[in-house]
mmCIF file of C-alpha atoms in Angstrom:
data_model
loop_
_atom_site.group_PDB
_atom_site.id
_atom_site.type_symbol
_atom_site.label_atom_id
_atom_site.label_comp_id
_atom_site.label_asym_id
_atom_site.label_seq_id
_atom_site.Cartn_x
_atom_site.Cartn_y
_atom_site.Cartn_z
ATOM 1 C CA UNK A 1 33.264 96.683 -27.723
ATOM 2 C CA UNK A 2 30.211 94.856 -29.121
ATOM 3 C CA UNK A 3 28.327 98.123 -29.614
ATOM 4 C CA UNK A 4 31.361 99.780 -31.188
ATOM 5 C CA UNK A 5 31.718 96.863 -33.612
ATOM 6 C CA UNK A 6 28.039 97.104 -34.549
ATOM 7 C CA UNK A 7 28.287 100.876 -34.986
ATOM 8 C CA UNK A 8 31.302 100.553 -37.290
ATOM 9 C CA UNK A 9 29.549 97.783 -39.274
ATOM 10 C CA UNK A 10 26.454 99.938 -39.634
ATOM 11 C CA UNK A 11 28.390 103.023 -40.779
ATOM 12 C CA UNK A 12 30.462 101.033 -43.286
ATOM 13 C CA UNK A 13 27.372 99.303 -44.657
ATOM 14 C CA UNK A 14 25.691 102.681 -45.250
ATOM 15 C CA UNK A 15 28.835 103.857 -47.081
ATOM 16 C CA UNK A 16 28.687 100.741 -49.274
ATOM 17 C CA UNK A 17 24.938 101.196 -49.814
ATOM 18 C CA UNK A 18 25.318 104.773 -51.067
ATOM 19 C CA UNK A 19 28.422 104.024 -53.144
ATOM 20 C CA UNK A 20 26.902 100.949 -54.813
ATOM 21 C CA UNK A 21 23.523 102.644 -55.393
ATOM 22 C CA UNK A 22 25.235 105.518 -57.199
ATOM 23 C CA UNK A 23 27.401 103.078 -59.204
ATOM 24 C CA UNK A 24 24.358 101.003 -60.231
ATOM 25 C CA UNK A 25 22.402 104.103 -61.274
ATOM 26 C CA UNK A 26 25.371 105.298 -63.337
ATOM 27 C CA UNK A 27 25.809 101.854 -64.923
ATOM 28 C CA UNK A 28 22.124 101.794 -65.964
ATOM 29 C CA UNK A 29 22.400 105.267 -67.509
ATOM 30 C CA UNK A 30 25.619 104.377 -69.359
ATOM 31 C CA UNK A 31 24.050 101.173 -70.674
ATOM 32 C CA UNK A 32 20.946 102.972 -71.939
ATOM 33 C CA UNK A 33 23.023 105.695 -73.640
ATOM 34 C CA UNK A 34 25.368 103.222 -75.304
ATOM 35 C CA UNK A 35 22.574 100.899 -76.376
ATOM 36 C CA UNK A 36 20.825 103.838 -78.034
ATOM 37 C CA UNK A 37 24.027 104.739 -79.916
ATOM 38 C CA UNK A 38 24.734 101.125 -80.871
ATOM 39 C CA UNK A 39 21.289 100.446 -82.316
ATOM 40 C CA UNK A 40 20.993 103.841 -84.024
ATOM 41 C CA UNK A 41 22.408 102.339 -87.223
ATOM 42 C CA UNK A 42 25.840 103.947 -86.933
ATOM 43 C CA UNK A 43 28.761 102.111 -88.543
ATOM 44 C CA UNK A 44 30.580 99.939 -85.972
ATOM 45 C CA UNK A 45 33.994 101.253 -87.046
ATOM 46 C CA UNK A 46 32.798 104.816 -86.501
ATOM 47 C CA UNK A 47 31.298 103.931 -83.117
ATOM 48 C CA UNK A 48 34.567 102.257 -82.086
ATOM 49 C CA UNK A 49 36.566 105.357 -83.081
ATOM 50 C CA UNK A 50 34.269 107.598 -81.015
ATOM 51 C CA UNK A 51 35.249 105.760 -77.821
ATOM 52 C CA UNK A 52 38.516 107.194 -76.426
ATOM 53 C CA UNK A 53 41.097 104.404 -76.121
ATOM 54 C CA UNK A 54 42.698 105.794 -72.946
ATOM 55 C CA UNK A 55 39.369 106.207 -71.115
ATOM 56 C CA UNK A 56 38.422 103.042 -69.169
ATOM 57 C CA UNK A 57 34.960 101.899 -70.223
ATOM 58 C CA UNK A 58 32.366 99.874 -68.352
ATOM 59 C CA UNK A 59 29.359 97.774 -69.184
ATOM 60 C CA UNK A 60 28.181 97.232 -72.725
ATOM 61 C CA UNK A 61 30.575 99.905 -73.983
ATOM 62 C CA UNK A 62 33.522 97.935 -72.576
ATOM 63 C CA UNK A 63 32.183 94.690 -74.047
ATOM 64 C CA UNK A 64 31.863 96.391 -77.434
ATOM 65 C CA UNK A 65 35.272 98.067 -77.230
ATOM 66 C CA UNK A 66 37.146 94.907 -76.152
ATOM 67 C CA UNK A 67 35.257 92.667 -78.561
ATOM 68 C CA UNK A 68 35.639 94.958 -81.554
ATOM 69 C CA UNK A 69 39.353 95.522 -80.829
ATOM 70 C CA UNK A 70 39.907 91.761 -80.667
ATOM 71 C CA UNK A 71 37.783 91.274 -83.790
ATOM 72 C CA UNK A 72 39.908 93.783 -85.763
ATOM 73 C CA UNK A 73 43.166 92.343 -84.405
ATOM 74 C CA UNK A 74 42.396 88.712 -85.265
ATOM 75 C CA UNK A 75 40.432 89.282 -88.458
ATOM 76 C CA UNK A 76 43.460 89.496 -90.789
ATOM 77 C CA UNK A 77 45.099 86.459 -89.139
ATOM 78 C CA UNK A 78 42.262 83.948 -89.208
ATOM 79 C CA UNK A 79 38.789 83.502 -90.643
ATOM 80 C CA UNK A 80 37.782 81.034 -87.914
ATOM 81 C CA UNK A 81 34.709 82.609 -86.355
ATOM 82 C CA UNK A 82 35.126 81.021 -82.921
ATOM 83 C CA UNK A 83 38.716 82.258 -82.546
ATOM 84 C CA UNK A 84 37.822 85.799 -83.552
ATOM 85 C CA UNK A 85 34.731 85.986 -81.358
ATOM 86 C CA UNK A 86 36.410 84.826 -78.142
ATOM 87 C CA UNK A 87 37.221 88.485 -77.397
ATOM 88 C CA UNK A 88 33.586 89.295 -76.647
ATOM 89 C CA UNK A 89 33.458 88.718 -72.896
ATOM 90 C CA UNK A 90 31.437 90.220 -70.086
ATOM 91 C CA UNK A 91 32.706 88.460 -66.923
ATOM 92 C CA UNK A 92 34.794 91.471 -65.802
ATOM 93 C CA UNK A 93 31.605 93.505 -65.570
ATOM 94 C CA UNK A 94 30.162 91.011 -63.096
ATOM 95 C CA UNK A 95 33.061 91.650 -60.698
ATOM 96 C CA UNK A 96 32.628 95.402 -61.033
ATOM 97 C CA UNK A 97 28.871 95.372 -60.405
ATOM 98 C CA UNK A 98 28.913 92.999 -57.434
ATOM 99 C CA UNK A 99 31.866 94.696 -55.751
ATOM 100 C CA UNK A 100 31.403 95.047 -51.946
ATOM 101 C CA UNK A 101 28.022 93.295 -51.938
ATOM 102 C CA UNK A 102 29.601 90.450 -49.963
ATOM 103 C CA UNK A 103 30.360 92.957 -47.196
ATOM 104 C CA UNK A 104 26.676 93.907 -47.019
ATOM 105 C CA UNK A 105 25.700 90.246 -46.829
ATOM 106 C CA UNK A 106 28.220 89.696 -44.023
ATOM 107 C CA UNK A 107 26.917 92.660 -42.013
ATOM 108 C CA UNK A 108 23.349 91.490 -42.611
ATOM 109 C CA UNK A 109 24.019 87.977 -41.361
ATOM 110 C CA UNK A 110 26.545 88.652 -38.572
ATOM 111 C CA UNK A 111 25.063 91.743 -36.886
ATOM 112 C CA UNK A 112 22.105 90.015 -35.205
ATOM 113 C CA UNK A 113 24.468 87.406 -33.738
ATOM 114 C CA UNK A 114 26.880 90.055 -32.507
ATOM 115 C CA UNK A 115 23.917 91.898 -30.969
ATOM 116 C CA UNK A 116 22.746 88.635 -29.409
ATOM 117 C CA UNK A 117 26.205 88.136 -27.937
ATOM 118 C CA UNK A 118 25.931 91.612 -26.380
ATOM 119 C CA UNK A 119 22.512 90.660 -25.023
ATOM 120 C CA UNK A 120 23.807 87.449 -23.443
ATOM 121 C CA UNK A 121 26.753 89.360 -21.992
ATOM 122 C CA UNK A 122 24.421 91.964 -20.485
ATOM 123 C CA UNK A 123 22.149 89.354 -18.931
ATOM 124 C CA UNK A 124 25.169 87.553 -17.493
ATOM 125 C CA UNK A 125 26.244 90.855 -15.956
ATOM 126 C CA UNK A 126 22.793 91.367 -14.472
ATOM 127 C CA UNK A 127 22.891 87.917 -12.859
ATOM 128 C CA UNK A 128 26.360 88.617 -11.480
ATOM 129 C CA UNK A 129 25.142 91.928 -10.046
ATOM 130 C CA UNK A 130 22.176 90.100 -8.552
ATOM 131 C CA UNK A 131 24.416 87.521 -6.896
ATOM 132 C CA UNK A 132 26.453 90.231 -5.164
ATOM 133 C CA UNK A 133 23.466 91.891 -3.476
ATOM 134 C CA UNK A 134 21.376 90.746 -0.529
ATOM 135 C CA UNK A 135 18.131 92.014 -1.981
ATOM 136 C CA UNK A 136 17.171 91.903 -5.681
ATOM 137 C CA UNK A 137 15.957 95.298 -6.824
ATOM 138 C CA UNK A 138 15.180 96.787 -10.152
ATOM 139 C CA UNK A 139 18.024 99.274 -9.697
ATOM 140 C CA UNK A 140 20.475 96.382 -9.497
ATOM 141 C CA UNK A 141 19.305 94.564 -12.610
ATOM 142 C CA UNK A 142 18.003 97.369 -14.842
ATOM 143 C CA UNK A 143 21.333 98.829 -16.119
ATOM 144 C CA UNK A 144 22.542 95.430 -17.320
ATOM 145 C CA UNK A 145 19.214 94.544 -18.942
ATOM 146 C CA UNK A 146 19.079 97.961 -20.646
ATOM 147 C CA UNK A 147 22.585 97.464 -21.993
ATOM 148 C CA UNK A 148 21.616 94.010 -23.232
ATOM 149 C CA UNK A 149 18.579 95.371 -25.062
ATOM 150 C CA UNK A 150 20.610 98.202 -26.599
ATOM 151 C CA UNK A 151 23.037 95.615 -28.030
ATOM 152 C CA UNK A 152 20.124 93.708 -29.577
ATOM 153 C CA UNK A 153 18.648 96.886 -31.042
ATOM 154 C CA UNK A 154 21.999 97.932 -32.506
ATOM 155 C CA UNK A 155 22.444 94.496 -34.077
ATOM 156 C CA UNK A 156 19.068 94.805 -35.761
ATOM 157 C CA UNK A 157 19.747 98.427 -36.711
ATOM 158 C CA UNK A 158 22.890 97.310 -38.550
ATOM 159 C CA UNK A 159 21.371 94.173 -40.096
ATOM 160 C CA UNK A 160 17.996 95.337 -41.424
ATOM 161 C CA UNK A 161 19.227 98.017 -43.888
ATOM 162 C CA UNK A 162 22.081 95.737 -44.979
ATOM 163 C CA UNK A 163 19.628 92.921 -45.828
ATOM 164 C CA UNK A 164 17.211 95.225 -47.654
ATOM 165 C CA UNK A 165 19.882 96.928 -49.752
ATOM 166 C CA UNK A 166 21.830 93.729 -50.377
ATOM 167 C CA UNK A 167 18.720 92.192 -51.928
ATOM 168 C CA UNK A 168 17.915 95.349 -53.886
ATOM 169 C CA UNK A 169 21.463 95.851 -55.197
ATOM 170 C CA UNK A 170 21.889 92.147 -56.023
ATOM 171 C CA UNK A 171 18.671 92.227 -58.019
ATOM 172 C CA UNK A 172 19.758 95.382 -59.885
ATOM 173 C CA UNK A 173 23.194 93.928 -60.679
ATOM 174 C CA UNK A 174 21.614 90.655 -61.886
ATOM 175 C CA UNK A 175 19.302 92.536 -64.239
ATOM 176 C CA UNK A 176 22.193 94.640 -65.580
ATOM 177 C CA UNK A 177 24.357 91.554 -66.057
ATOM 178 C CA UNK A 178 21.501 89.942 -67.967
ATOM 179 C CA UNK A 179 21.367 92.985 -70.241
ATOM 180 C CA UNK A 180 25.162 92.836 -70.723
ATOM 181 C CA UNK A 181 24.957 89.148 -71.582
ATOM 182 C CA UNK A 182 22.147 89.792 -74.068
ATOM 183 C CA UNK A 183 24.166 92.610 -75.632
ATOM 184 C CA UNK A 184 27.257 90.386 -75.865
ATOM 185 C CA UNK A 185 25.255 87.672 -77.622
ATOM 186 C CA UNK A 186 23.703 90.151 -80.067
ATOM 187 C CA UNK A 187 27.103 91.736 -80.717
ATOM 188 C CA UNK A 188 28.555 88.253 -81.194
ATOM 189 C CA UNK A 189 25.860 87.522 -83.803
ATOM 190 C CA UNK A 190 26.600 90.810 -85.650
ATOM 191 C CA UNK A 191 30.337 90.040 -85.768
ATOM 192 C CA UNK A 192 29.588 86.491 -86.897
ATOM 193 C CA UNK A 193 27.533 87.864 -89.823
ATOM 194 C CA UNK A 194 30.402 90.198 -90.721
ATOM 195 C CA UNK A 195 32.779 87.227 -90.898
ATOM 196 C CA UNK A 196 30.681 85.461 -93.502
#
């Protein structure tokens, strides 16, 4: 049961690793493409019209789309800059980028302990097998010790990639979120200039 649990945790963590790596790579590419379009000098109204309204956007493109929509909606109603600029938000992107990273952290921290539990269980079994025999031989103890060591190895096998990729993906998402926040602030400043 312990080994099955570790195997399932390992398989699911690899699924999350591949899925999140692909999502992060795509998010970086989308950000670079949109940033290039945004700073190319194109009119903001034209750029907003180029984004399909029914197509869900992510990253800086979503921040721009939501912020510009809110800007255009509130502009005729009020000239208060703070009210108009509240629509420029980026917190939803944080949830999208860090999705499932908690699972990787859980596998990384719990797997060694689950493997250790399997190790303790195996050693207990070896001592029980030893107590039932008159003469202690390697053949009596070896299967239980081998099983205990396999549980430890499987715990480490599940935990090590999860730790490595959790750190890598967390770092990538933090850098992307920093870029989104910088973009939101720059976009906020552009809209603020347009209000004056």
